[in-house]
Tab-separated table of C-alpha atoms and ligand atoms in Angstrom:
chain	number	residue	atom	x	y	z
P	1	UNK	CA	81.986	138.515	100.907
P	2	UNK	CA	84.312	140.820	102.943
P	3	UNK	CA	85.922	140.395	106.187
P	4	UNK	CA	88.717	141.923	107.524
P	5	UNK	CA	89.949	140.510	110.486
P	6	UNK	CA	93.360	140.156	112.486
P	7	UNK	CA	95.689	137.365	113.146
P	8	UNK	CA	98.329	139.042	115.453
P	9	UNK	CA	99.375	142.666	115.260
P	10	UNK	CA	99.798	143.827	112.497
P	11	UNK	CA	98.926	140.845	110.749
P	12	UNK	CA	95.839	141.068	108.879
P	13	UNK	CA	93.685	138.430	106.720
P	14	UNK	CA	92.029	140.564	103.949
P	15	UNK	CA	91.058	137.615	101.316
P	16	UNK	CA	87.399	136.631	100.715
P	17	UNK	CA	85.112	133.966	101.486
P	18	UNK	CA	83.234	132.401	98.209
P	19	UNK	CA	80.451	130.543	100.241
P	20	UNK	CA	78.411	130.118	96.703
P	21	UNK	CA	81.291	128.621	94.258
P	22	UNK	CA	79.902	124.911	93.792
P	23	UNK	CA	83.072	123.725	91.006
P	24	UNK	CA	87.025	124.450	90.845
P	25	UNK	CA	88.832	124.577	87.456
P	26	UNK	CA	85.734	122.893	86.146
P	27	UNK	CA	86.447	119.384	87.439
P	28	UNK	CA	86.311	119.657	91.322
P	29	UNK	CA	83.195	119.367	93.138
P	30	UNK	CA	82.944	122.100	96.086
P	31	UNK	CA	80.181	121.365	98.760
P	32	UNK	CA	81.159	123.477	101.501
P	33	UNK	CA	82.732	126.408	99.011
P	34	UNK	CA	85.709	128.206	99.894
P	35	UNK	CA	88.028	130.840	100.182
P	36	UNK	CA	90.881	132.652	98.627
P	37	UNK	CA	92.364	134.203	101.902
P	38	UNK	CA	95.458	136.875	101.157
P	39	UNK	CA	97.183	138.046	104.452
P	40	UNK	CA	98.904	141.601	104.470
P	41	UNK	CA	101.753	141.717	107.098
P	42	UNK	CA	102.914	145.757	108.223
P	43	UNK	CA	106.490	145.924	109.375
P	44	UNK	CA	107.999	149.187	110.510
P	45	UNK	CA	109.682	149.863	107.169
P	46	UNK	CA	107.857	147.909	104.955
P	47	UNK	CA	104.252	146.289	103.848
P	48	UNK	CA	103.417	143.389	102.383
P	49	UNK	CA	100.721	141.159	100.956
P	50	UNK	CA	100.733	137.999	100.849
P	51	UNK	CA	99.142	136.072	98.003
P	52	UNK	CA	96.006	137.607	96.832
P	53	UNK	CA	92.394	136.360	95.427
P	54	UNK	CA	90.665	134.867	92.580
P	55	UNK	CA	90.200	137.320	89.894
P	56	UNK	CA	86.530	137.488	90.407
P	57	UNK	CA	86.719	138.702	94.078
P	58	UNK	CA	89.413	141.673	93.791
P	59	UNK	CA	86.986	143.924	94.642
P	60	UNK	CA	87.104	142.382	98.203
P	61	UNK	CA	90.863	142.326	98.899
P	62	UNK	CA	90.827	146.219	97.540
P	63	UNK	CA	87.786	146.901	99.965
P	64	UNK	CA	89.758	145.130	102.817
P	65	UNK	CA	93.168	147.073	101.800
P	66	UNK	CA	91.159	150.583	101.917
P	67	UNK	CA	89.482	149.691	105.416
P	68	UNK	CA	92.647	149.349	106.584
P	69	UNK	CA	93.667	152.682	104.893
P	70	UNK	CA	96.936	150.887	103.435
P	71	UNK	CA	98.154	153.936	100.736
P	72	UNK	CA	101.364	151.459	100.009
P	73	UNK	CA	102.325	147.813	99.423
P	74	UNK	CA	106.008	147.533	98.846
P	75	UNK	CA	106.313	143.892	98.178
P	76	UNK	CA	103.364	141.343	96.819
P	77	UNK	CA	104.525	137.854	97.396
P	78	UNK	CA	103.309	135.171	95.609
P	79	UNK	CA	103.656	132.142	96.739
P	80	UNK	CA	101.709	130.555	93.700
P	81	UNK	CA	101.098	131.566	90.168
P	82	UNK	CA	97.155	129.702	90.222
P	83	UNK	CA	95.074	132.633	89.661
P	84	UNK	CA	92.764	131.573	92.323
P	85	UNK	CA	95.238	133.667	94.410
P	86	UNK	CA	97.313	135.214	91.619
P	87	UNK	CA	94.597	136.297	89.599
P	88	UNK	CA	94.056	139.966	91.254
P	89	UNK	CA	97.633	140.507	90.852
P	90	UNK	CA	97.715	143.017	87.919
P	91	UNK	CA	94.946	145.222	89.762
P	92	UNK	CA	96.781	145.482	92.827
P	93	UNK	CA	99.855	146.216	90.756
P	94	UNK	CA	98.050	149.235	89.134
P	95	UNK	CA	96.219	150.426	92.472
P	96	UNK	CA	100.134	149.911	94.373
P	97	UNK	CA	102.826	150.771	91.219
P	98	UNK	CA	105.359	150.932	93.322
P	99	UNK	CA	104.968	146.897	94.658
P	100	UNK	CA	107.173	144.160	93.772
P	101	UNK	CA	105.950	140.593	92.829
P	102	UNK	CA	108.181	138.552	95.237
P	103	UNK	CA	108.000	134.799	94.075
P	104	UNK	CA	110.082	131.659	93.067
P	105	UNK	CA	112.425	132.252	89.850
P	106	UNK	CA	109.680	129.389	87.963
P	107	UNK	CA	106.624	131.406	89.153
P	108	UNK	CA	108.409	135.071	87.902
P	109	UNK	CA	107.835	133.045	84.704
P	110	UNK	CA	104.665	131.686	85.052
P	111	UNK	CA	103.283	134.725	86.492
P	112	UNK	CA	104.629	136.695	82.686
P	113	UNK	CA	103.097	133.688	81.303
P	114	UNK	CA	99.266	133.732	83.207
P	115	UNK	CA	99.199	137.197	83.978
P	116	UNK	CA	101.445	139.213	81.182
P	117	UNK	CA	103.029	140.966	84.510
P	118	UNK	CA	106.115	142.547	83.089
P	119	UNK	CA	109.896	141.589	84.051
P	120	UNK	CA	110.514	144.889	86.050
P	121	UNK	CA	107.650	144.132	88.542
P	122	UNK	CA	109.401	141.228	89.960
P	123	UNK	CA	111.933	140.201	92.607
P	124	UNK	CA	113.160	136.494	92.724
P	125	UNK	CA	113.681	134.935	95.897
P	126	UNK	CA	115.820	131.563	96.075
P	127	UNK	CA	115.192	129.111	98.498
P	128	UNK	CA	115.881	129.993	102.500
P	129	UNK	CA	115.913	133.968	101.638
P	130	UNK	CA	114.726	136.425	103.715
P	131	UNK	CA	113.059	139.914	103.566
P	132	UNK	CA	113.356	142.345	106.132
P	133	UNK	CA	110.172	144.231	106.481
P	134	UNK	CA	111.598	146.391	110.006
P	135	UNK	CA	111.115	144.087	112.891
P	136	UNK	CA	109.440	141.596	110.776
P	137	UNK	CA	111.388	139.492	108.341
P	138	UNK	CA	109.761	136.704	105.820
P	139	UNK	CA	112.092	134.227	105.223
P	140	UNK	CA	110.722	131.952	101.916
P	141	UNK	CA	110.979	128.316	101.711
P	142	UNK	CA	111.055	126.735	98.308
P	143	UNK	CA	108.221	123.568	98.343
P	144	UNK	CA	107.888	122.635	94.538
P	145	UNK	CA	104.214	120.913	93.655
P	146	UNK	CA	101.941	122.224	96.408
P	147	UNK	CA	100.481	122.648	93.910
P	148	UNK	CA	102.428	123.433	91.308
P	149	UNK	CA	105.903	123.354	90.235
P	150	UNK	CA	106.742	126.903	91.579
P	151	UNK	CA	105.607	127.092	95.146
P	152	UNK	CA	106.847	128.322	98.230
P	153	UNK	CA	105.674	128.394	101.248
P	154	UNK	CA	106.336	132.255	103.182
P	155	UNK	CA	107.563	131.909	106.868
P	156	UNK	CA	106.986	135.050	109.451
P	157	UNK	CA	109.730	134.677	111.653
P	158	UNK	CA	109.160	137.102	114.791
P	159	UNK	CA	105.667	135.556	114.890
P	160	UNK	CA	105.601	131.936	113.709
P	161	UNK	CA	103.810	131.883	111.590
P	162	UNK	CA	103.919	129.803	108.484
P	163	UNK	CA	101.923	131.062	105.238
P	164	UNK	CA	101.551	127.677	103.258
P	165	UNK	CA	99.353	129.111	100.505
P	166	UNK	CA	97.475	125.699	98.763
P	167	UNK	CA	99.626	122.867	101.159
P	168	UNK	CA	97.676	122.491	104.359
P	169	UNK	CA	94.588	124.171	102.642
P	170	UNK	CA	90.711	123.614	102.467
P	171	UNK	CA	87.940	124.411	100.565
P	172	UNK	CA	85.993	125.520	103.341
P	173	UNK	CA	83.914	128.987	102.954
P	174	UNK	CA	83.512	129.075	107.001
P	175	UNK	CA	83.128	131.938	109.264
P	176	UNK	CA	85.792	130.997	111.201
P	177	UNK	CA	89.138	132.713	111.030
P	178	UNK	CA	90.740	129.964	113.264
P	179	UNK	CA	90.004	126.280	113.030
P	180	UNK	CA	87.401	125.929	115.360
P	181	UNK	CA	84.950	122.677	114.253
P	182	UNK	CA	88.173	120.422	113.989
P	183	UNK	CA	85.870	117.272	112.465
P	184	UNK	CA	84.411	119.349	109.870
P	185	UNK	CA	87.704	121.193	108.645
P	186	UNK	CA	89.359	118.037	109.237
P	187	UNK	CA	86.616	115.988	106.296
P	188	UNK	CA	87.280	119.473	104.066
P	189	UNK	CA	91.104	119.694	104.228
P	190	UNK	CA	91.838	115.443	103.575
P	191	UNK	CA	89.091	115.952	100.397
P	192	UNK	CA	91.745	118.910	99.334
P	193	UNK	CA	94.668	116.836	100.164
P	194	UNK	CA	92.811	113.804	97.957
P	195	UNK	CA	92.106	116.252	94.944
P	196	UNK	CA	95.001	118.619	95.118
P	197	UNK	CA	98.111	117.058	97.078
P	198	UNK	CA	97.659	112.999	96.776
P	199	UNK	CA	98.936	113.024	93.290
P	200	UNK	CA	102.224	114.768	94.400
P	201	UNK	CA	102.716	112.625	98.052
P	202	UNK	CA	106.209	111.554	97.397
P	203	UNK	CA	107.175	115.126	96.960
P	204	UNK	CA	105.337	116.441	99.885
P	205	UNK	CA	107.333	114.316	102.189
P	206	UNK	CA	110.171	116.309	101.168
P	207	UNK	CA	108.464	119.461	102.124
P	208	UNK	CA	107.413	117.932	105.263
P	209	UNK	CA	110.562	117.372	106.131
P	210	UNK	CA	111.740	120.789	105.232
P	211	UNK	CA	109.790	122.604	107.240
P	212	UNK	CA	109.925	120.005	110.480
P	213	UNK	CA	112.347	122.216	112.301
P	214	UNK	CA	110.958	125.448	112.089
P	215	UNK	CA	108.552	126.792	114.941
P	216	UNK	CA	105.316	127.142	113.623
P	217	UNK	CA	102.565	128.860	116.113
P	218	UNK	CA	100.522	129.398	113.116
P	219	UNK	CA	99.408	128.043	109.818
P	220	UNK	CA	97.953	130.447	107.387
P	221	UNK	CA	96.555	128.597	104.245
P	222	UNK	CA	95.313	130.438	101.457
P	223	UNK	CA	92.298	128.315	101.585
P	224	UNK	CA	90.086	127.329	104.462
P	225	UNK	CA	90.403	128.887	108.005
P	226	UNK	CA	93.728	129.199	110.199
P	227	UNK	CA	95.401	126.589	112.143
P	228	UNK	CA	96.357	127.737	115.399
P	229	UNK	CA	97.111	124.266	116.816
P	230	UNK	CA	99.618	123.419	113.862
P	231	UNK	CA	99.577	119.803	114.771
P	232	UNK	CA	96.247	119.157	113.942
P	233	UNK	CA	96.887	119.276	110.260
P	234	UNK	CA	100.722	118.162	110.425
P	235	UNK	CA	99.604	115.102	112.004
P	236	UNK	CA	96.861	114.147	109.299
P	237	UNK	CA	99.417	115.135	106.208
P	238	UNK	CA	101.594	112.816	107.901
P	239	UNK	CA	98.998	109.920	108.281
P	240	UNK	CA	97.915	110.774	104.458
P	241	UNK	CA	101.181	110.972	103.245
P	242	UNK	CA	102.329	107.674	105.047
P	243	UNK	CA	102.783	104.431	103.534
P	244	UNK	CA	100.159	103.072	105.601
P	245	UNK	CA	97.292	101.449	104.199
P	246	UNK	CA	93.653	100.754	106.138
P	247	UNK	CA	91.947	97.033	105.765
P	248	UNK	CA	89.272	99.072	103.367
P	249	UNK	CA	88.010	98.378	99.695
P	250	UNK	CA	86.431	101.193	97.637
P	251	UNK	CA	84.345	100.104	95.249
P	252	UNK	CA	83.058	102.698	92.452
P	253	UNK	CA	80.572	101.041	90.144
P	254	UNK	CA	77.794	101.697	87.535
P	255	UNK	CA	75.142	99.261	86.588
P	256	UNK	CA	72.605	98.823	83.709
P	257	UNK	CA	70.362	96.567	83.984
P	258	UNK	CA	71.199	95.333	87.455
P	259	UNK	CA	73.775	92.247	86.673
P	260	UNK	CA	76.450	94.367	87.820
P	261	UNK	CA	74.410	95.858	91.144
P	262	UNK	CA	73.531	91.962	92.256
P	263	UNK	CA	77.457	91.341	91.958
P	264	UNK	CA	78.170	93.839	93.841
P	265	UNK	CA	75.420	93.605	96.475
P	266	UNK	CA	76.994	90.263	96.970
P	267	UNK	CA	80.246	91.248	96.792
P	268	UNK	CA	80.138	93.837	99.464
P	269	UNK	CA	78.701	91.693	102.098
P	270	UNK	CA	81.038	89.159	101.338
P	271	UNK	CA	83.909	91.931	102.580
P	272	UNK	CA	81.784	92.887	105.085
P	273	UNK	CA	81.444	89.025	106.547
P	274	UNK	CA	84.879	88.635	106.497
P	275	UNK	CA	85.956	92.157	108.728
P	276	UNK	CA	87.179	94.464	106.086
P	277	UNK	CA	85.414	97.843	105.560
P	278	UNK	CA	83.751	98.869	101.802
P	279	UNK	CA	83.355	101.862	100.637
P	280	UNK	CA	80.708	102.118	97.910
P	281	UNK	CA	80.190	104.855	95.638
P	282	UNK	CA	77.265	104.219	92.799
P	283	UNK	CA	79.333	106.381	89.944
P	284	UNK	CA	76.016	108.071	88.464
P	285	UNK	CA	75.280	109.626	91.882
P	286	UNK	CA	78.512	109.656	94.119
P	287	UNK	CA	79.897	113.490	94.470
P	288	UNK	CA	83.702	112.511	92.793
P	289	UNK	CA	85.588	114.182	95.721
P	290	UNK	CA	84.023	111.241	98.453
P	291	UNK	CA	85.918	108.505	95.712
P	292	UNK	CA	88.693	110.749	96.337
P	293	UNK	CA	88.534	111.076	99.740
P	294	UNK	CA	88.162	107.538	100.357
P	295	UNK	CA	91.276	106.567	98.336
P	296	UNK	CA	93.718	108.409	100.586
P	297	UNK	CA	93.522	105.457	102.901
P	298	UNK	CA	92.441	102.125	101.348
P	299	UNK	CA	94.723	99.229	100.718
P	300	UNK	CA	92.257	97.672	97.531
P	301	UNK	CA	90.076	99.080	94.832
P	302	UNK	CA	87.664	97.063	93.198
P	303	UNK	CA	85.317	98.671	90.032
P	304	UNK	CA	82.656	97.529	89.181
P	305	UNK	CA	81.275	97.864	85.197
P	306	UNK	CA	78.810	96.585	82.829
P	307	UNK	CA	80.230	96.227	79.458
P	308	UNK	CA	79.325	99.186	76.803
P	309	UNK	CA	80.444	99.260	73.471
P	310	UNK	CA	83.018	96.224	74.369
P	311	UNK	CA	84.720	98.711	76.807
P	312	UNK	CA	84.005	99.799	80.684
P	313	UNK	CA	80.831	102.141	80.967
P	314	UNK	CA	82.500	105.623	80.333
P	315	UNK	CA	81.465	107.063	83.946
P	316	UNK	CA	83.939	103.851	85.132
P	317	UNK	CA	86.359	105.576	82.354
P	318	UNK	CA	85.997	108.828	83.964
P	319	UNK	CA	86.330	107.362	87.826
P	320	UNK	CA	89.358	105.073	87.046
P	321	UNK	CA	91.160	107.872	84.957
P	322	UNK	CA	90.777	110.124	88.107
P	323	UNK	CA	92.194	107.650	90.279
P	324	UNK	CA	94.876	107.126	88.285
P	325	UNK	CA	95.811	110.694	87.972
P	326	UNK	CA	95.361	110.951	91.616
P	327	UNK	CA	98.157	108.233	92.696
P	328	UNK	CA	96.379	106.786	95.691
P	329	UNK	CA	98.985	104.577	97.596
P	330	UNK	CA	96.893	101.588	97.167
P	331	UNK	CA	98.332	97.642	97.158
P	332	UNK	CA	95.812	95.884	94.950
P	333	UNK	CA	92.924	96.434	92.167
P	334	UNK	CA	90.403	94.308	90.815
P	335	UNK	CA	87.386	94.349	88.206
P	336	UNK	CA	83.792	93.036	88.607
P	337	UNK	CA	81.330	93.288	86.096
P	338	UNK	CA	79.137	91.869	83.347
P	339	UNK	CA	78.670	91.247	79.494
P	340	UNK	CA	76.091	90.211	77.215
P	341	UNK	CA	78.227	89.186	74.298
P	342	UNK	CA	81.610	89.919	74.741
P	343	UNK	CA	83.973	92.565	76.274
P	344	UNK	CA	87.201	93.410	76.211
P	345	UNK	CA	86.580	95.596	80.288
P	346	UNK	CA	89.697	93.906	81.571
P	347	UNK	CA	92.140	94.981	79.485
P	348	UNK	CA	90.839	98.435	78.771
P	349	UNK	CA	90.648	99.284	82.418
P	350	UNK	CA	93.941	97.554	83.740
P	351	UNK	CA	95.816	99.535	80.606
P	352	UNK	CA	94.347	102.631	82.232
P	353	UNK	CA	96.043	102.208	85.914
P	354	UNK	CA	99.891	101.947	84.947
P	355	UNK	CA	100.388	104.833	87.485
P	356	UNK	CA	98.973	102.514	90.757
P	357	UNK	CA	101.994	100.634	92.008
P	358	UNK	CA	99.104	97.632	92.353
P	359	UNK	CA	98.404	94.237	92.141
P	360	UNK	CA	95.491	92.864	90.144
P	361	UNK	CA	93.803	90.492	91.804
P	362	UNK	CA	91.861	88.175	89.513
P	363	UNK	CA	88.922	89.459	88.146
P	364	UNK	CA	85.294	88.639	88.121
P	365	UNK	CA	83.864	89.444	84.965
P	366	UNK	CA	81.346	86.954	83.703
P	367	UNK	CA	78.186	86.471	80.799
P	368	UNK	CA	74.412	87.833	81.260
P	369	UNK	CA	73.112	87.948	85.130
P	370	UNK	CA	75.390	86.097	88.210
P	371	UNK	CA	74.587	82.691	88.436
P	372	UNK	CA	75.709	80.322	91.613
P	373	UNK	CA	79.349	79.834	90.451
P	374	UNK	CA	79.459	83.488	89.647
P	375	UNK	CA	79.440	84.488	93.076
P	376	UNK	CA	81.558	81.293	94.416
P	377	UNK	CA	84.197	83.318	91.949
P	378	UNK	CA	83.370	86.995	94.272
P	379	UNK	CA	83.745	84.767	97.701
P	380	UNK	CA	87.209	83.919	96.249
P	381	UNK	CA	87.693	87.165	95.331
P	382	UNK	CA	86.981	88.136	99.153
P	383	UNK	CA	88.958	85.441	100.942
P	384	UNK	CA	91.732	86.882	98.012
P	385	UNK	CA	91.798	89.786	99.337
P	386	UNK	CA	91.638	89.250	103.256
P	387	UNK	CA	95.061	86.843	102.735
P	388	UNK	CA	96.565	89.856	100.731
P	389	UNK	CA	95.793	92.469	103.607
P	390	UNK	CA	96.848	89.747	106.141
P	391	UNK	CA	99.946	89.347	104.339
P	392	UNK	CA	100.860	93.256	104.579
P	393	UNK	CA	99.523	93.174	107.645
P	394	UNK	CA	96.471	95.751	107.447
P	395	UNK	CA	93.880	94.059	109.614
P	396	UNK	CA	91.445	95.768	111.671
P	397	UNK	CA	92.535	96.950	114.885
P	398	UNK	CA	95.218	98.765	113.329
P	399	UNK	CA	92.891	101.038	110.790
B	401	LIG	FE1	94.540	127.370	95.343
B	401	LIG	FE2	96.751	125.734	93.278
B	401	LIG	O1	95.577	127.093	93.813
């Protein structure tokens, strides 16, 4: 879908909206859709575009470009190699041969990697450069892994405004060109922060801090719709990225033949009763990206299995190897779940966590259907982990 609209003078966003794309790289769930927005800034001297779209909607950005009657691009920055904003790259390089790439030294690689763009086409940028574009002049900020190792985030000085490409993004396909429904962008950009940024949080406190003394008026992702109140999303990056921990417990689980379900059905009112806050997410109907979501904040994670095959049930596989990859800042794990012969859950699933700075709390894993000293073993389990969130503090109140 094309729209052309304007930020400021001479500041244009001339990406597309993908309100129908339901998956990203295969593996992320995307409810609301989204967008690949590329911004083209006109100095007096010089043009430039910034980022530009996935490969399947180039056809957009070139419809935008020729609205706007825009015969030359001198410089193409790219502040990521993905091609969901690389990806029309080569196009525009044909349809503009006289543009430069302008990008990190790692993405000039990646980019003859990806996109076979040849050496010539490039100009490297090293961190705190600047390009004068006549009475505009982009000054580039290295920010390695947001999302990948080669980003950089593009800073507008006369008009401060910040191009931040995936790090303060959304999958949001939205009318909007400015954040408008704060709850709703708010819900879309922590799920991208949980699927995208979480894994990388130590790193992104870095970044924070490198960019915490420029003036930002704006915020120009290259997904989701504009911040214009910048503090909106600095704010929750800095709550996500804290150390802080709520008095929650997520609890994915699967279950069979309902040994594991009664355990948990126990189990969760047992939290409940005692004033900490469950998240539940049945694993063979839960949309992946609410797990996520939900792991940003919690201090516990508790999973709940029946035993297949000796092991976890592979959706539990699939949910803990997620959350591993993810790096949720989470204090302490534990394992629920049933067998009918024998199992070997514990192991398996602990072995498969080594990246979650936790501590396991005793599991509850017993024989056949839960029995009265079965779910004595949860209710220790529960007063277990109210002392443990006591003892960091978390309690309610200060969620
Ligand atoms: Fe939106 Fe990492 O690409």
């Amino acid at each position: 879908m094309s729209v052309l609209r304007q930020l400021k003078p001479k500041i244009y966003s001339v990406g597309a909206i993908d309100w129908d794309r339901r998956l990203f790289d295969e593996l992320i769930p995307l409810p609301d859709g989204t967008s690949y927005n590329a911004y083209l800034v006109q100095g007096r001297e010089k043009t430039a575009l910034i980022d530009t779209v996935d490969p399947t909607m180039t056809n957009i950005l070139i419809k935008n470009l020729n609205q706007l009657d825009i015969k030359e691009i001198d410089y193409v920055i790219a502040n990521h190699a993905e091609q969901d904003h690389s990806g029309s790259l080569p196009e525009i390089l044909d349809i503009y041969p006289n543009a430069r790439v302008v990008c990190t030294p790692k993405c000039k690689g990646m980019l003859m990697d990806l996109l076979l763009i040849p050496e010539d086409k490039f100009i490297t940028m090293d961190d705190g450069d600047t390009l004068p574009l006549g009475e505009k002049t982009l000054e580039f900020i290295h920010a390695p892994w947001v999302h990948w190792p080669e980003t950089m985030l593009t800073y507008l000085r006369e008009d401060r405004i910040l191009f931040s490409c995936d790090f303060f993004g959304s999958h949001l396909a939205i009318s909007d060109l400015f954040v408008n429904d704060e709850p709703t962008v708010y819900e879309a950009a922590k799920r991208y922060y949980a699927e995208i940024m979480m894994p990388f949080r130590t790193v992104i406190k870095k970044n924070m801090e490198k960019i915490k003394d420029f003036e930002i008026e704006m915020i120009a992702p290259s997904h989701g719709p504009v911040y214009k109140k910048p503090d909106f999303i600095l704010n929750a990056y800095s709550e996500w990225i804290s150390d802080n921990v709520k008095n929650e417990v997520v609890l994915p689980y699967i279950s069979m033949h309902d040994s594991t379900k009664k355990m948990i059905d126990y189990f969760v009112c047992a939290l409940i009763e005692r004033g900490i806050t469950v998240k539940q997410f049945n694993l063979s109907k839960t949309d992946i990206g609410k797990l996520a979501i939900a792991l940003v904040d919690a201090a516990t994670i508790v999973v709940g299995s029946p035993t297949v095959l000796v092991g976890p049930h592979p959706n539990v596989v699939y949910a803990v190897y997620l959350a591993n990859a993810l790096r949720p800042k989470l204090k302490f794990a534990s394992i629920i779940g049933s067998y009918g012969w024998g199992s070997k859950m514990v192991e398996q699933l602990v072995g498969m966590i080594s990246n979650l700075k936790v501590e396991i709390l005793e599991p509850v894993v017993i024989k056949g259907f839960p029995k009265e000293e079965d779910f004595q073993a949860l209710d220790i389990l529960a007063d277990k982990i109210v002392k443990k969130h006591k003892e960091c503090n978390i309690v309610k109140g200060e969620e």
